[in-house]
XYZ file of C-alpha atoms in Angstrom:
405
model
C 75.579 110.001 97.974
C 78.834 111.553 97.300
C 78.989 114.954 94.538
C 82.356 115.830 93.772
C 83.527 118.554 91.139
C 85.967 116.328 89.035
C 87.000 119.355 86.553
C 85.449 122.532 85.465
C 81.533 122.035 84.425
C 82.043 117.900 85.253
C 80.590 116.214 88.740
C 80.740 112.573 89.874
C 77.992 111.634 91.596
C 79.021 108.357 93.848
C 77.170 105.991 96.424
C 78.475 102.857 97.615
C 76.650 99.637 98.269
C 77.823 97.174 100.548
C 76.974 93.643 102.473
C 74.994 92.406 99.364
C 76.031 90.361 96.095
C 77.024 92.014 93.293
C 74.570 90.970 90.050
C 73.155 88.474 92.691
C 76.267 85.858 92.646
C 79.404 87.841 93.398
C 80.703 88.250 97.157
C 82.120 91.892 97.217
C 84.077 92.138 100.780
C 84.559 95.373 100.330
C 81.980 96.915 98.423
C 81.545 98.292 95.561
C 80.599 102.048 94.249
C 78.164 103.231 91.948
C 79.010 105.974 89.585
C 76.998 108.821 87.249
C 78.504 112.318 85.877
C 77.210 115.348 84.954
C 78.528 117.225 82.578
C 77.569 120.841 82.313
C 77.094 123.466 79.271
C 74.228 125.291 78.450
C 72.823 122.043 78.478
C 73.232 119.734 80.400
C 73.880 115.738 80.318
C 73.285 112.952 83.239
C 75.286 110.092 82.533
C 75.082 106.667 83.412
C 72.213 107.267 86.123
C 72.557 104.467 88.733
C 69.618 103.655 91.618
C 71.224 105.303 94.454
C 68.729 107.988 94.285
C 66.060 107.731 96.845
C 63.475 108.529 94.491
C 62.170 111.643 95.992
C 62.421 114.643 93.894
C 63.730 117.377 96.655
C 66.562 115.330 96.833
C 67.474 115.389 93.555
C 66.612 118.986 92.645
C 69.044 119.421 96.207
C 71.371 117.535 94.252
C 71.527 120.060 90.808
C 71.511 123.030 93.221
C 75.116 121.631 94.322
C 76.444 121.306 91.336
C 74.408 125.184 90.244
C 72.618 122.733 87.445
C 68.809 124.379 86.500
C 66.177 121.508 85.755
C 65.782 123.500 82.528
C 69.114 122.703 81.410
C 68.802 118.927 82.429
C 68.021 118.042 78.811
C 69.630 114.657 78.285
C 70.439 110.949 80.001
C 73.359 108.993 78.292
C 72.844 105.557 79.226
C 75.990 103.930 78.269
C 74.698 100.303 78.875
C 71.306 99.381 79.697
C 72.173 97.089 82.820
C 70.149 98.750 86.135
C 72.983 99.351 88.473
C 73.630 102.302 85.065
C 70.543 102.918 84.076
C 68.277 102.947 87.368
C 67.374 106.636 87.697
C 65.328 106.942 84.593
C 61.754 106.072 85.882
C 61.959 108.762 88.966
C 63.447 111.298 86.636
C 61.147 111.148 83.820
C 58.098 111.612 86.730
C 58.941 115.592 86.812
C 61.441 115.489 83.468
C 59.176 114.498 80.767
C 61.157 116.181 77.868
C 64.590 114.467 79.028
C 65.890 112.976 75.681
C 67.936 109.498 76.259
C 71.082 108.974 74.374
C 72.087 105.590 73.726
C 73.147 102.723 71.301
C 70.357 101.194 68.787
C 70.928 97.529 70.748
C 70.333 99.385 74.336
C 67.269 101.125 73.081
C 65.535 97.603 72.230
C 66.565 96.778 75.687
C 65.071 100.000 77.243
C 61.777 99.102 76.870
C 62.022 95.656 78.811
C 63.371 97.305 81.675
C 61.651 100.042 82.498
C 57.866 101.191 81.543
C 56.332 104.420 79.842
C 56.704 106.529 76.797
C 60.770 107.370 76.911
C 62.172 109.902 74.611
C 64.984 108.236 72.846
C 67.742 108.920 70.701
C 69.703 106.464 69.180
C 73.610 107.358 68.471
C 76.007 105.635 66.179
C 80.498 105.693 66.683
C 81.720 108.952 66.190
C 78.387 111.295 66.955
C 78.334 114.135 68.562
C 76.308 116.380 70.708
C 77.236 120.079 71.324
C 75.904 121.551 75.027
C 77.280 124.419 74.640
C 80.050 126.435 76.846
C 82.484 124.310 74.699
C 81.012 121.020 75.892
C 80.407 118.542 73.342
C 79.643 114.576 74.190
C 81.033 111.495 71.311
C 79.711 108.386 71.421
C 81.880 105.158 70.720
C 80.588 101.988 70.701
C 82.170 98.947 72.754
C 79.727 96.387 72.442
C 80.057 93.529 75.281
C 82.592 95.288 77.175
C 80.056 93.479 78.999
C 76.559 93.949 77.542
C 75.982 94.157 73.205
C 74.733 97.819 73.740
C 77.554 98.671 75.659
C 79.592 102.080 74.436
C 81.366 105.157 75.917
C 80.754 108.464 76.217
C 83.986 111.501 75.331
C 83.854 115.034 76.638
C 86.430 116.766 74.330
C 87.254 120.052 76.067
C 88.462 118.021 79.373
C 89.455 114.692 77.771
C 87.351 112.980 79.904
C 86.223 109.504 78.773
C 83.264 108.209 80.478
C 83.736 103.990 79.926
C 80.800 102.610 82.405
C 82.079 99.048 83.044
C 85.014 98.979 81.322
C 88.316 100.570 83.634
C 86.297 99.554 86.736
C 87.004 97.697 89.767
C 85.040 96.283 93.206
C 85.858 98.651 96.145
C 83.655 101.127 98.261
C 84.636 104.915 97.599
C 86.172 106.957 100.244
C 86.387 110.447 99.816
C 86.387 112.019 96.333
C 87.258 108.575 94.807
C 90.122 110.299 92.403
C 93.650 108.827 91.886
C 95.533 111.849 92.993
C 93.990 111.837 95.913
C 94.648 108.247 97.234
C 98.005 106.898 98.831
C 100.073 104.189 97.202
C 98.469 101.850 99.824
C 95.111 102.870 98.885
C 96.054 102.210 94.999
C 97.133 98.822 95.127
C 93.828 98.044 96.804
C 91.979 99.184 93.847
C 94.335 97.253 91.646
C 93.285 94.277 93.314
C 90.090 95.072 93.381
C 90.208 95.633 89.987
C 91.606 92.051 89.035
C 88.398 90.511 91.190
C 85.951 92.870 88.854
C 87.429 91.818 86.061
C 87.394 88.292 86.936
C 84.289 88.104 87.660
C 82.180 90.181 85.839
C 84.395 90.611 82.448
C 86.278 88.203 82.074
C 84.358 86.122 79.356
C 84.382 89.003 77.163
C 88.380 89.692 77.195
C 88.592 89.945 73.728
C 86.181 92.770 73.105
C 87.651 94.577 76.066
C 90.902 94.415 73.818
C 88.973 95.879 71.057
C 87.518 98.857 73.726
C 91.140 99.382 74.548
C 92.660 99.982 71.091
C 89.425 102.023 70.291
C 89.769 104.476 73.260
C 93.783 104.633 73.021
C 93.110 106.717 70.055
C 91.208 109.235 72.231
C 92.736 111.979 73.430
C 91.749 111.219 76.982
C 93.100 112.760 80.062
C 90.257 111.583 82.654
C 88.895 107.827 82.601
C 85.396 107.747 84.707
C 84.212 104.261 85.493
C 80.754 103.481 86.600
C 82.291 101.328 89.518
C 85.566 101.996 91.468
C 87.692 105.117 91.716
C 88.360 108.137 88.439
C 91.861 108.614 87.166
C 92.635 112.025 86.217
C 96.135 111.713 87.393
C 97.520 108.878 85.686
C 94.782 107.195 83.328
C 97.046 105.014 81.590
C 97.528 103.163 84.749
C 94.022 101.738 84.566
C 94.327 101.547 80.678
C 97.731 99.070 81.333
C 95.980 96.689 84.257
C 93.059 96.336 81.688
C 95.548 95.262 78.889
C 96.979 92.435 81.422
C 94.076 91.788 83.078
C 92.316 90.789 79.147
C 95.720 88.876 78.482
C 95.433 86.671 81.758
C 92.710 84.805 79.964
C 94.898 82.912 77.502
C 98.596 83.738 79.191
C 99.943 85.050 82.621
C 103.102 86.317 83.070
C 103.126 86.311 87.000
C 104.928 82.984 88.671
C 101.642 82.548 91.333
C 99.684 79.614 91.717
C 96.337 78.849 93.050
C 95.434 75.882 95.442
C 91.684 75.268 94.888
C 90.823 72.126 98.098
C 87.757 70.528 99.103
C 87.661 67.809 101.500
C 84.821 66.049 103.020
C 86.182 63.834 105.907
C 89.639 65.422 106.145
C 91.696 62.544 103.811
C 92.263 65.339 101.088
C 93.457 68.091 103.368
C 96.115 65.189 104.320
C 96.846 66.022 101.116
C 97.043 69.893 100.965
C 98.807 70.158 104.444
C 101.727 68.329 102.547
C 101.316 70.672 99.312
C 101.482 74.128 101.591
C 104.359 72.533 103.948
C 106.555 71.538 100.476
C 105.862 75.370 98.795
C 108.283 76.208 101.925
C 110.896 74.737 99.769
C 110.298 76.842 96.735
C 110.439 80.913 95.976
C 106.613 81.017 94.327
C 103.510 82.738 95.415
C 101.051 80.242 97.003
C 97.626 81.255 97.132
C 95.088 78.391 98.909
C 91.268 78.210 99.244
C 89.252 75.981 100.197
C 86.008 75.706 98.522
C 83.286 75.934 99.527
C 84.410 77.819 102.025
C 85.713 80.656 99.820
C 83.374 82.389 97.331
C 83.839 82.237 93.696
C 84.687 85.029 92.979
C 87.494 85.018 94.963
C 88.921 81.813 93.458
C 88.129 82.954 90.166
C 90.366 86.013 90.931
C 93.514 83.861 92.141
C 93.152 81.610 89.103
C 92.557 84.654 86.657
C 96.542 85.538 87.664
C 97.397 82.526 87.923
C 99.823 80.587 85.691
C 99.240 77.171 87.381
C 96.552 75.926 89.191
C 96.376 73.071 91.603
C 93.188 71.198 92.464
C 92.454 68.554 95.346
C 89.219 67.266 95.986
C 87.658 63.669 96.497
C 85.562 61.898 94.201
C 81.960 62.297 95.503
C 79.014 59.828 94.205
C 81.043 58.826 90.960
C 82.032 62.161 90.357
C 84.114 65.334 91.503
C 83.250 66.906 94.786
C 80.219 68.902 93.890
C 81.402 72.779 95.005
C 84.651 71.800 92.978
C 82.729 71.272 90.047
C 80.834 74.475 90.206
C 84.423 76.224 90.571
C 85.556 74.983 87.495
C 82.504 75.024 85.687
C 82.583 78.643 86.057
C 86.190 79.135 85.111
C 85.232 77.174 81.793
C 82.444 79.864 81.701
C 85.168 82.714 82.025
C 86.859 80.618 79.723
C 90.356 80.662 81.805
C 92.929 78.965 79.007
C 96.682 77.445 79.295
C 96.767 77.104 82.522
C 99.344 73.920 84.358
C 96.964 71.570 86.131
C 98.326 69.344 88.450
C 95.494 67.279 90.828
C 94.998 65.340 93.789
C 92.208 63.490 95.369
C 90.939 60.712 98.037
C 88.532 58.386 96.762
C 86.594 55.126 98.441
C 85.225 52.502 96.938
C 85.139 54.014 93.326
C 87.187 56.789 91.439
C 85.352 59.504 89.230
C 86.222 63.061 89.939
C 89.518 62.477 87.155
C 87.057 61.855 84.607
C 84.507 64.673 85.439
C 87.532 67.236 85.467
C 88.526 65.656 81.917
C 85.095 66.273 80.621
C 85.058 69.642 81.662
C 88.343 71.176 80.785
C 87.299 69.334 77.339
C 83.632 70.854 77.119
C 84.983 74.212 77.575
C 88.409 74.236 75.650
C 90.177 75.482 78.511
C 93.885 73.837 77.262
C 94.717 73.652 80.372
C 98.621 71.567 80.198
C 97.715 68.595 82.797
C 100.443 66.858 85.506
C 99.656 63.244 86.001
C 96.953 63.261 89.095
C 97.678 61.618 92.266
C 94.921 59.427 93.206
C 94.511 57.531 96.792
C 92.215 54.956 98.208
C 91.555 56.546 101.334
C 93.902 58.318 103.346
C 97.449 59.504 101.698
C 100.376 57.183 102.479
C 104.272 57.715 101.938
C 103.656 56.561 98.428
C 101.491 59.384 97.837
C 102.776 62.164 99.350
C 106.298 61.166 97.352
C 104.349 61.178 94.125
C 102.964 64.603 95.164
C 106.266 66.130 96.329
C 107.804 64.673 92.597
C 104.755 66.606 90.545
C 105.358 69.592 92.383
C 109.120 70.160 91.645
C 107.974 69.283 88.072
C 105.139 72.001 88.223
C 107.433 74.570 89.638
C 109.941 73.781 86.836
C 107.486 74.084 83.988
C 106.517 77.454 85.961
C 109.869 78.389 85.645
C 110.459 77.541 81.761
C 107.768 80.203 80.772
C-alpha cells in the first residue's frame, strides 16, 4: 500500500489489485487501484476506506504514524458509497476504534447494516453539510446519487479545493508511483484516458445521465484537486478529467469520433470469410477500424470500442434458430448500458434456417437502443461474389452516413 502526501494535512492511501475481475465480470488487463484519503485537522477524517488493509492493527497504527495522525484524532469514516471495494476497512477499524463516527448519506446508512455486522456509530449527512476538523479543515457533503450506487455522494475539503468523488472521475489502471497528474508523462496520460473510457463503459455507463447531473453539481465547486477512489488524482489539471467525463456521459446517445467497431463470431470459419473481406475493404477508406472477435475478447473491452463508437458492425451466424450465443450476450449487455443511435450494419452465415436477424431485431427493440440499421447481408453457407459485392456496397454507404454526421 502506497501513502502519499497529496497537499498540506491530505494523504492518499493507494493499493492496486490485479489478475482478478473487477465486481466479478469485468476483465481489467491492467489493473485497477484502490483509493482512501485522509484528511488531517485536529480531527481527523478516513475517507472512502477500501480492503487493502491486511487487517492487522500494527499495520495500520504504522500507517497513521506516516502520515503523524494520533488514533485519538481518528474520529470519523466518510463512506462516500457503500459498495466494499469503498467501504471495506470498517469492520477491522471499529475492533480497536469503537468511538469512530461514520459519515454518510441516509440511503448508504440503510445499506450499512447489510454489509457489515455490529453496533456502527452513524451519522447521516444531507447536500451542503458541513463538518469543521479544525486547523482550517472543514469536510461538505454533496449528494450524487447513482453516480453508480443511490447512496452515492462526494466529499469537499474547502481550504485545498480538494473534491473527493469515489467512483465518479475514475478510471481502470494500476498506480505507479504517487498516482498524481503532474507527475505522469503525456504517454502515461493517454493510458489513463483510455482506461478511463473502459471504466466508464463498463461500470457507469447505464447511469450517464446522473453522472451529468454530478458534473454540473461539482462544476460549481471551487475545486482544485479531484480524488477518485480508482485511477490516478488530478491536482494539476482537474478539468481534464471533468471534460472526458462530459464526453464519455454524451457517448451514450451521440459520438462525435468517426471510429467503428467490428464485433465477429464465427463457428466453422464461413463468417470470418466475411470479416477478412470487411478489414481488407477499410484499406480503402480513412476511418478507425477497431475488430474483436467475441468470444474471444471480453466484454468489457467490446463494450469500450462500441461506447466511442459511432457505427458498429456485427457478423455472426445464426446458431439453433437464433444469433450466435456470445453475440447475444454482447449486445444484451450494450442494451443494458443502454448504448443509443448507433449505425448498424450486419452480416452472417446461416444453414439450413435463418434467425440471428430476428433475435438482433428483438433486442435492439427490447432495449430502445435506436440504433439506424443497414440492410443485413445474409448467406447460405459460405460468402460468394454476390455477397461480398453486397457487403463492399453497405460499407461505402456506412462510411458515407459516418461522414454526414
Amino acid at each position: 500500500m502506497g501513502i502519499s502526501k497529496m497537499t498540506e494535512g491530505i494523504y492518499k492511501l493507494s493499493t492496486n489489485m490485479e489478475s482478478i475481475l473487477f465486481e466479478g465480470v469485468w476483465e481489467i488487463p491492467h489493473g485497477v487501484s484502490l483509493n482512501s484519503y485522509v484528511v488531517k485537522g485536529e480531527k481527523t477524517a478516513l475517507i472512502d476506506g477500501f480492503c487493502g488493509w491486511d487487517g492487522v492493527p500494527e499495520t495500520f497504527f504504522s500507517m497513521l504514524d506516516q502520515m503523524d495522525v494520533s488514533l485519538d484524532s481518528l474520529d470519523y469514516i466518510v463512506i462516500n458509497h457503500v459498495e466494499p471495494d469503498h467501504s471495506g476497512w470498517i469492520e477491522n477499524i471499529k475492533t480497536f476504534k469503537k468511538d469512530i463516527t461514520i459519515l454518510c448519506t441516509r440511503a448508504a446508512e440503510k445499506m450499512l447494516g447489510a454489509f457489515y455486522e455490529g453496533d456502527m456509530t452513524i451519522q447521516t449527512v444531507k447536500d451542503g453539510d458541513v463538518f469543521d476538523l479544525g486547523q482550517g479543515k472543514s469536510l461538505a457533503f454533496y449528494c450524487t446519487p447513482n453516480v453508480h450506487w443511490p447512496d452515492t455522494m462526494v466529499t469537499f475539503e474547502a481550504q485545498s479545493g480538494t473534491l473527493f468523488t469515489c467512483d465518479a472521475f475514475g478510471s481502470f489502471g494500476s498506480v505507479k508511483g504517487d498516482g498524481f497528474d503532474d507527475d505522469l508523462t503525456e504517454e502515461a496520460i493517454e493510458f489513463y484516458e483510455k482506461e478511463a473510457v473502459r471504466y466508464y463503459s463498463n461500470i457507469l455507463a447505464t447511469f450517464s445521465n446522473f453522472v451529468e447531473r454530478a458534473i454540473e453539481k461539482c462544476e460549481k465547486l471551487p475545486y482544485q484537486i479531484i480524488a477518485p477512489g480508482h485511477g490516478i488524482a488530478w491536482r494539476q489539471n482537474p478539468d481534464k478529467i471533468i471534460n472526458d467525463y462530459k464526453r464519455y456521459a454524451a457517448y451514450q446517445t451521440e459520438v462525435d469520433k468517426k471510429k467503428i467497431t467490428l464485433l465477429w463470431g464465427s463457428m466453422y470459419g464461413m463468417t470470418a470469410r466475411g470479416v477478412a473481406f470487411i478489414e481488407k475493404e477499410f484499406e480503402k477508406y480513412d476511418v478507425e477500424l477497431a475488430s474483436y472477435e467475441i468470444p474471444e475478447t471480453s466484454w468489457g473491452t467490446a463494450l469500450a470500442s462500441v461506447w466511442e463508437s459511432s457505427a458498429v458492425i456485427l457478423a455472426m451466424p445464426t446458431y439453433e434458430y437464433k444469433m450466435f450465443p456470445p453475440m447475444a450476450a454482447v449486445l444484451e449487455e450494450l442494451g443494458k448500458k443502454k448504448v443509443q443511435n448507433r449505425l448498424l450494419f450486419r452480416i452472417g452465415s446461416y444453414g439450413w434456417s435463418g434467425g440471428a436477424e430476428k433475435e438482433l431485431r428483438e433486442i435492439l427493440d427490447r432495449y430502445q437502443m435506436n440504433w439506424q440499421k443497414l440492410d443485413s447481408v445474409e448467406f447460405n453457407g459460405a460468402p460468394n461474389q454476390d455477397a461480398f459485392d453486397a457487403i463492399g456496397k453497405s460499407i461505402k454507404v456506412l462510411i458515407s452516413q459516418l461522414e454526414e454526421q
